[in-house]
Coordinates of C-alpha atoms in Angstrom, one line a residue:
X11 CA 119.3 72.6 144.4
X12 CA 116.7 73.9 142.4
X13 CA 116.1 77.6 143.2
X14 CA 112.5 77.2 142.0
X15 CA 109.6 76.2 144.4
X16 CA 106.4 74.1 142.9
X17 CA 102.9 73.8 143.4
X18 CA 103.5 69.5 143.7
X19 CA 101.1 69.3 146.5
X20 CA 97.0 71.3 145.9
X21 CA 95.1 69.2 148.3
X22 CA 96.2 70.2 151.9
X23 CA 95.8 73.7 151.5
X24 CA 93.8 75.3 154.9
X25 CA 90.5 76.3 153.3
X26 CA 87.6 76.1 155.1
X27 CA 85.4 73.0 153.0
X28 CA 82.3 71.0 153.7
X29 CA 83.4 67.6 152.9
X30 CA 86.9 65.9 151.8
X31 CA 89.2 67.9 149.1
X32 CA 89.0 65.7 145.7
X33 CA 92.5 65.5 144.9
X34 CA 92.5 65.0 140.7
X35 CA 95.7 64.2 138.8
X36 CA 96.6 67.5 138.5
X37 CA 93.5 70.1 140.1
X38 CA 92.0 69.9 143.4
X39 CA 88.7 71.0 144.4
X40 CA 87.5 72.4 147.5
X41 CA 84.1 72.9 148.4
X42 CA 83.0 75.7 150.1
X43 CA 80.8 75.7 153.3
X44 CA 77.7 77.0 152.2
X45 CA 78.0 80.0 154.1
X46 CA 80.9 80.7 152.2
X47 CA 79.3 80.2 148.9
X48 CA 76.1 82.5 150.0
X49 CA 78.4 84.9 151.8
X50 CA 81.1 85.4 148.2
X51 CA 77.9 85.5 146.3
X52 CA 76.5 88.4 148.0
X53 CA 79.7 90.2 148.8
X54 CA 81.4 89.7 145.6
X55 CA 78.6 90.0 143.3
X56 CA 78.8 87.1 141.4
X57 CA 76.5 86.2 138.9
X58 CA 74.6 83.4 139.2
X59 CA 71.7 82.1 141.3
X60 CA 71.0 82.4 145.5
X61 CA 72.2 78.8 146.8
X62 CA 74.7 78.1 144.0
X63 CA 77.7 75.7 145.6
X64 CA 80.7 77.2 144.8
X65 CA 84.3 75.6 144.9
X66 CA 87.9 76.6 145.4
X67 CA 89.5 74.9 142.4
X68 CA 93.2 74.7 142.8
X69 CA 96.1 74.0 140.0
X70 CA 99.3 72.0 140.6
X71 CA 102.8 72.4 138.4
X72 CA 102.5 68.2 138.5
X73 CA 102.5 67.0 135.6
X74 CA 100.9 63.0 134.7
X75 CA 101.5 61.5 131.0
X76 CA 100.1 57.6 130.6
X77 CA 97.6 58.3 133.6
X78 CA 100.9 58.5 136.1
X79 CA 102.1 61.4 138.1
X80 CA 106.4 62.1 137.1
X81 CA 108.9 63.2 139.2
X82 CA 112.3 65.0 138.9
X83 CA 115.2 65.2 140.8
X84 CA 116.2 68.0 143.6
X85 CA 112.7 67.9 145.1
X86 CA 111.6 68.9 141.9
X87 CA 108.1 67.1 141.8
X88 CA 106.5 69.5 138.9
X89 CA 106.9 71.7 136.5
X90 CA 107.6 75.2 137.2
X91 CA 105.2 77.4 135.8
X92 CA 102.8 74.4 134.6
X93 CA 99.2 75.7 136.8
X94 CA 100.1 78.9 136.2
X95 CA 100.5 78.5 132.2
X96 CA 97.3 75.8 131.6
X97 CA 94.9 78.1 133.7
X98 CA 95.9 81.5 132.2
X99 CA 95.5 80.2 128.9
X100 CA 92.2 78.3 129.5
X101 CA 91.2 81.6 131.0
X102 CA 91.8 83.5 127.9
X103 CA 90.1 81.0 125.4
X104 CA 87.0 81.5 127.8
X105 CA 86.8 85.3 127.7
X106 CA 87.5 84.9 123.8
X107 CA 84.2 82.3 123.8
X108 CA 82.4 84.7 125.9
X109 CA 82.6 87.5 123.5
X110 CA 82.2 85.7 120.6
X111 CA 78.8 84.7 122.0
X112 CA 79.4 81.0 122.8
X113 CA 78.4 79.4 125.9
X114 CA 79.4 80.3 129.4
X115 CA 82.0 78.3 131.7
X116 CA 82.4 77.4 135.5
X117 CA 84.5 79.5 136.4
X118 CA 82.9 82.6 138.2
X119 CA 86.6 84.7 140.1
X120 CA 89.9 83.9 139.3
X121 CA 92.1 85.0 143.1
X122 CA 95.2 84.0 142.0
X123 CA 97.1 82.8 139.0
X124 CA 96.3 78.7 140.4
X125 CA 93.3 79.2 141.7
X126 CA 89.6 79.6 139.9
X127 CA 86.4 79.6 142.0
X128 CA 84.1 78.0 139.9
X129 CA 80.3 76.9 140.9
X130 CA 79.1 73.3 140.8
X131 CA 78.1 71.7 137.2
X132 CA 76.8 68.2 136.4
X133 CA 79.1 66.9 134.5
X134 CA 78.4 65.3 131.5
X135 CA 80.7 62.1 131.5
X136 CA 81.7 62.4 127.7
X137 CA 85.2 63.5 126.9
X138 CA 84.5 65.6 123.9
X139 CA 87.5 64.9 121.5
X140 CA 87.9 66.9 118.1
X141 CA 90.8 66.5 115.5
X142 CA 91.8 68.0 112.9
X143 CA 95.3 66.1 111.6
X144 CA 95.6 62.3 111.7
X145 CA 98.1 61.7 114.3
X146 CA 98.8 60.5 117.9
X147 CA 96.6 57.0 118.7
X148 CA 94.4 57.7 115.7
X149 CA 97.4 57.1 113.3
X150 CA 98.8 54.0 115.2
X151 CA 95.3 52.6 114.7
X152 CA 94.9 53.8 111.1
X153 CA 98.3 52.7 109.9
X154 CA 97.7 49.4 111.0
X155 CA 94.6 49.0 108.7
X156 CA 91.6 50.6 111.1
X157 CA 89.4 52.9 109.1
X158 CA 86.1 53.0 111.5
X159 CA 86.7 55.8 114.5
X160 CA 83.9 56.1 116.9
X161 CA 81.0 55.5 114.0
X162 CA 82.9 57.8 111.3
X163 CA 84.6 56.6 108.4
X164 CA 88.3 57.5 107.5
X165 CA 89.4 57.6 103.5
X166 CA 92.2 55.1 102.4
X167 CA 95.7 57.0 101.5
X168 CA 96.1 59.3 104.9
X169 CA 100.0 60.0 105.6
X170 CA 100.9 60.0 109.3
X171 CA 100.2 64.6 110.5
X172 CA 98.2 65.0 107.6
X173 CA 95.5 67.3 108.0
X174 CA 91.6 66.5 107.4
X175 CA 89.1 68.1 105.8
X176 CA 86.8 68.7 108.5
X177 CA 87.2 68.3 112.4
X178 CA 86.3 65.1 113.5
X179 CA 84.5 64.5 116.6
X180 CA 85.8 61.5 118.4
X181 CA 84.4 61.2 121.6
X182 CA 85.2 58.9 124.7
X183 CA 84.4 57.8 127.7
X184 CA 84.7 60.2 131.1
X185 CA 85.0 57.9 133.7
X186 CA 83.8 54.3 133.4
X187 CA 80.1 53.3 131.9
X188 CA 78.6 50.0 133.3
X189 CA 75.6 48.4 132.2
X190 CA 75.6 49.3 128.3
X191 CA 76.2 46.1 126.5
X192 CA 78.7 47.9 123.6
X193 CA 80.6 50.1 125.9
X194 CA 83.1 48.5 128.1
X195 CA 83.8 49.1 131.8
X196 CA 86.6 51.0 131.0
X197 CA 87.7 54.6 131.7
X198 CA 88.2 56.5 128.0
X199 CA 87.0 54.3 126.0
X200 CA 86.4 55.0 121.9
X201 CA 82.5 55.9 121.7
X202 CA 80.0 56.7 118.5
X203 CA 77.3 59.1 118.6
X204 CA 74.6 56.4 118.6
X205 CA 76.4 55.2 122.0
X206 CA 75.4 58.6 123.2
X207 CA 72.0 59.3 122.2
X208 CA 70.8 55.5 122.6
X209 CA 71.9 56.3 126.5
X210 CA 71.2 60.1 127.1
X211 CA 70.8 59.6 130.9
X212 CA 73.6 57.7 131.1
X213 CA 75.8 59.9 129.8
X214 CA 73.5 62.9 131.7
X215 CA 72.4 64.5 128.8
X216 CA 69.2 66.1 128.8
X217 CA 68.0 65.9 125.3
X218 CA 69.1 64.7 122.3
X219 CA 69.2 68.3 121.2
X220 CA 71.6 68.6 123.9
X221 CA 74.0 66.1 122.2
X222 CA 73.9 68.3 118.6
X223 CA 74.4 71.5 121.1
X224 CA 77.8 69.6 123.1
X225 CA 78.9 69.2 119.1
X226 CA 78.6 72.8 117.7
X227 CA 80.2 74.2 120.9
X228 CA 83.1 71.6 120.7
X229 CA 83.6 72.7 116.9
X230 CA 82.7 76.2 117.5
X231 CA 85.3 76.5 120.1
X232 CA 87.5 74.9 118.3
X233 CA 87.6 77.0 115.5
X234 CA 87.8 79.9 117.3
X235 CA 91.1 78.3 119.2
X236 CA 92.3 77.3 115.4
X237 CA 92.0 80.7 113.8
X238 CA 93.8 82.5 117.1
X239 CA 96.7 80.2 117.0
X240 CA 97.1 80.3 113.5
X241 CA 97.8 84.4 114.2
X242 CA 100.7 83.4 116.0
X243 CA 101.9 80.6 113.6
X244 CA 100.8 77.8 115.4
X245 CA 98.5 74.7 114.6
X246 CA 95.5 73.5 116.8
X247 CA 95.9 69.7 115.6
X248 CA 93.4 68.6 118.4
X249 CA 91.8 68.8 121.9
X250 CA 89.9 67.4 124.3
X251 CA 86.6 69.8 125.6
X252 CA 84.3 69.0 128.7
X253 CA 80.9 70.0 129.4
X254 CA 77.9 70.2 132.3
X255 CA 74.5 71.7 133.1
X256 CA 74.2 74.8 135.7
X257 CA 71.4 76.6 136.9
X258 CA 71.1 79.7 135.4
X259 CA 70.3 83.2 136.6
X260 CA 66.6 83.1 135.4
X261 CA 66.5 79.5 136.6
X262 CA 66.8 77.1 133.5
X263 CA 69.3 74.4 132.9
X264 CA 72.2 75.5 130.3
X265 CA 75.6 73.3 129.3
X266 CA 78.4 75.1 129.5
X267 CA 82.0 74.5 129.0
X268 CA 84.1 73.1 132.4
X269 CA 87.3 72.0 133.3
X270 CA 89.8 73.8 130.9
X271 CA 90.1 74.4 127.3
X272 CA 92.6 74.7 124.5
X273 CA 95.8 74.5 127.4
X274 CA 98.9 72.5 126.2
X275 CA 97.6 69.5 128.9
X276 CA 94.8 68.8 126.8
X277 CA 95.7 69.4 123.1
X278 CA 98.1 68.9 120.4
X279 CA 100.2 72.4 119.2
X280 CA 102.8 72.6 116.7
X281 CA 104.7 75.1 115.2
X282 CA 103.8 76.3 112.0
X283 CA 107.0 77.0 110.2
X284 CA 108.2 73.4 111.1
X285 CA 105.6 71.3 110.0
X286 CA 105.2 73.5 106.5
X287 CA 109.3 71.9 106.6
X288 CA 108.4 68.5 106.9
X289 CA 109.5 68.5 110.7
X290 CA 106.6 68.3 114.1
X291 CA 107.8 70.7 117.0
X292 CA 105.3 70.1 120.2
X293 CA 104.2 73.2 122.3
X294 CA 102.5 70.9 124.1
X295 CA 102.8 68.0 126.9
X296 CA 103.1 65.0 123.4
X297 CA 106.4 66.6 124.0
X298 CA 106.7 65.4 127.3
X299 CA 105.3 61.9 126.5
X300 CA 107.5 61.8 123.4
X301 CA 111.0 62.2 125.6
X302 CA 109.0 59.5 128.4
X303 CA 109.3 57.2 125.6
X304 CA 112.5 57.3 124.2
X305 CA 114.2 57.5 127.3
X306 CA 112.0 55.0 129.6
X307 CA 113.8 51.4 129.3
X308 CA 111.0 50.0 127.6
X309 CA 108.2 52.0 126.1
X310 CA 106.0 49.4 126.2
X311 CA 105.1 49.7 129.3
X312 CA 103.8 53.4 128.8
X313 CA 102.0 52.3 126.1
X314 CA 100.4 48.7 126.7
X315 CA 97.8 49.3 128.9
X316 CA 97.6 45.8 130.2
X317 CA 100.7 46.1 131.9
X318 CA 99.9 49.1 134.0
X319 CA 100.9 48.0 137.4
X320 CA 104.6 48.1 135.8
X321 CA 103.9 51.5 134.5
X322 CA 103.0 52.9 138.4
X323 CA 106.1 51.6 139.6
X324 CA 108.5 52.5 137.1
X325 CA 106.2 55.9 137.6
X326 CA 107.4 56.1 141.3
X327 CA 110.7 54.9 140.6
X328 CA 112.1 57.0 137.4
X329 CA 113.4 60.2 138.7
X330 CA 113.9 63.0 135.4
X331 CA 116.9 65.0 135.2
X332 CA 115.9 68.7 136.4
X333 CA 116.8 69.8 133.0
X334 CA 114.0 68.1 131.5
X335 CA 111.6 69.5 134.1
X336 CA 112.9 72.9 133.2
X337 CA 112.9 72.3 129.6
X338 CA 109.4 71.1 129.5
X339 CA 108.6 74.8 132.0
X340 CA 110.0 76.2 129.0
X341 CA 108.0 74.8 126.4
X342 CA 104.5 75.5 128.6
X343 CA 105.1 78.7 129.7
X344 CA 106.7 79.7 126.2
X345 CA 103.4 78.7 124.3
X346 CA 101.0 80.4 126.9
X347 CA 103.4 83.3 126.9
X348 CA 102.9 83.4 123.6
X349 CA 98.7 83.0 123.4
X350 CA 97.9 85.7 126.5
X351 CA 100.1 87.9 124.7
X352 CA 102.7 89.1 127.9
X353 CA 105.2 87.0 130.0
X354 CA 104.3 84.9 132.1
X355 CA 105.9 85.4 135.8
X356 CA 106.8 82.0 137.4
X357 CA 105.6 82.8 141.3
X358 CA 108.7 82.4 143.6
X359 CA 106.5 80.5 146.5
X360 CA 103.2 80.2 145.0
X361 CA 101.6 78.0 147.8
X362 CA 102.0 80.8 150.6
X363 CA 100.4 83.5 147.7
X364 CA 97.8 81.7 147.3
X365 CA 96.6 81.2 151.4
X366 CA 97.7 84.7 151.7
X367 CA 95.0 85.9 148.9
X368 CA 92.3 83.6 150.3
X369 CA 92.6 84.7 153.7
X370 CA 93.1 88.5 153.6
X371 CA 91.0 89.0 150.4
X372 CA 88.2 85.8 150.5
X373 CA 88.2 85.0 154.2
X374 CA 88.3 81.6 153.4
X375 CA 91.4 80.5 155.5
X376 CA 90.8 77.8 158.9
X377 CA 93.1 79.6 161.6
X378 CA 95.6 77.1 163.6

């Protein structure tokens, strides 16, 4: 047996909520009652306005690739070290954004290693994509003759990992759009610019101005990530940013960054040294989906997303060897290790820390 224990299951934790948890594929949230929210704000000092809704935002160590949830054997139903890793490092690229003057994020106390309190955004329902090598789905496309990517143009004579000349926002789909006539009903689906701004409200953007602003902070933030990494010999290749609209202290609307940034879930990292050999080495979950595929009995069915119901049973029925699990701990908490700058510390029994910190130090626990 395994001698580590997991964060698998986030959504049955004893806080004190108004409403049901929602249970994502890898974060749940909690919402506080608003007592709670008033009562933190007062007593912790947090920035931001009277009557803010905050939330108990929780990480799991399970990890999803092809929109399924993995398991591996021994009980061993995440990754060791997985919450911990992807929200210490999207902690540190948002200090790093907040003293290099870009804009703010959700996230307004961090209680334990797993869990953020953030405060309520409205969320704009644009993945914001940006890529700087050709590679992953855009090369499968490309390679079979597709030039046009979400309204931009690609050159003829890319090589598969090549690197671009500028970042390229691709943007897609957060959740599924109904009622534009270009946009199928699909969850992430390829978008263009003109899909955006031709259906601001749709998308909840404000302004038009607010669809230029979403851009510059994707590609600011992105740069800064870029030039950080590169320090340690490592390549940003690309990334997936989300944004919303809070209140702010004085009362106007601002976007800000959300969910997480720059963490090894939701971008492409390689090595330096090996790709200036020729070779790609993955600090990031593309690993995970590359080993899914070569060892899954048929790789279509990760990929072809028409036969999907296959893919959620053969999801629920592959079992990994623990030495994957702990091989793919190794890669995430090696790379964040390597960001933040110090070791990261896998907890021993991280569910009962965190209950333990929101009781005695946020009073946020229901009592049996």
């Amino acid at each position: 047996m395994t001698s580590y224990k997991v964060l698998d299951v986030n959504d049955d934790l004893p806080i004190r909520t108004k409403g049901p948890v929602h249970s994502g594929k890898v974060r749940s949230v909690y919402w506080l009652t608003d007592e709670d929210s008033a009562r933190l704000i007062n007593e912790k000092g947090y920035q931001v306005p009277k009557g803010t809704e905050l939330a108990i935002m929780v990480i799991s160590d399970r990890i999803s690739a092809f929109d399924c949830i993995w398991q591996g054997e021994n009980g061993l139903n995440g990754v060791p070290g997985k919450g911990i890793a992807l929200n210490t490092v999207a902690s540190h690229w948002f200090k790093l954004f907040d003293q290099a003057g870009l804009a703010g994020n959700h996230i307004v106390d961090i209680p334990h290693p797993y869990v953020w309190i953030v405060r309520k955004a409205s969320t704009v329902k644009v993945e914001a994509i940006a890529r700087q090598y050709i590679t992953g789905s855009m090369w499968r496309d490309y390679s079979k003759g597709v030039r046009h990517f979400c309204g931009l143009e690609l050159p003829e004579g890319l090589t598969a990992n090549q690197k671009l000349d500028d970042v390229l926002i691709t943007p897609s789909t957060k959740g599924i759009i109904t009622g534009v006539a270009d946009i199928p009903a699909v969850d992430d689906v390829n978008i263009t610019r003109d899909n955006i701004t031709n259906n601001l409200s749709v998308f909840n953007f404000k302004s038009e101005d607010d669809v230029a602003k979403y851009e510059e902070l994707l590609v600011e933030g992105f740069t800064l990530i870029s030039a950080e990494l590169a320090k340690l010999d490592q390549i940003f290749v690309d990334t997936k940013f989300e944004f919303g609209y809070v209140e702010d202290i004085d009362g106007t609307d601002k976007l800000i960054y959300i969910d997480e940034v720059g963490t090894p879930d939701s971008s492409r990292i390689w090595d330096g040294a090996a790709y200036r050999d020729g070779k790609i080495v993955e600090n990031s979950k593309e690993g995970f989906r590359q080993l899914l595929i070569s060892n899954v009995p048929d790789s279509d069915v990760l990929l072809n997303k028409d036969r999907m119901p296959e893919r959620e049973q053969l999801a629920k029925d592959y079992i990994l060897p623990e030495s994957v699990m702990l091989s793919v701990s190794e890669t995430y908490v090696g790379i964040a290790s390597k960001i933040v700058g110090y070791d990261i510390a896998i907890p021993t029994d991280p569910r009962t820390e965190v209950i333990t910190i929101l009781d005695q130090q946020y009073g946020l626990i229901t009592k049996l």
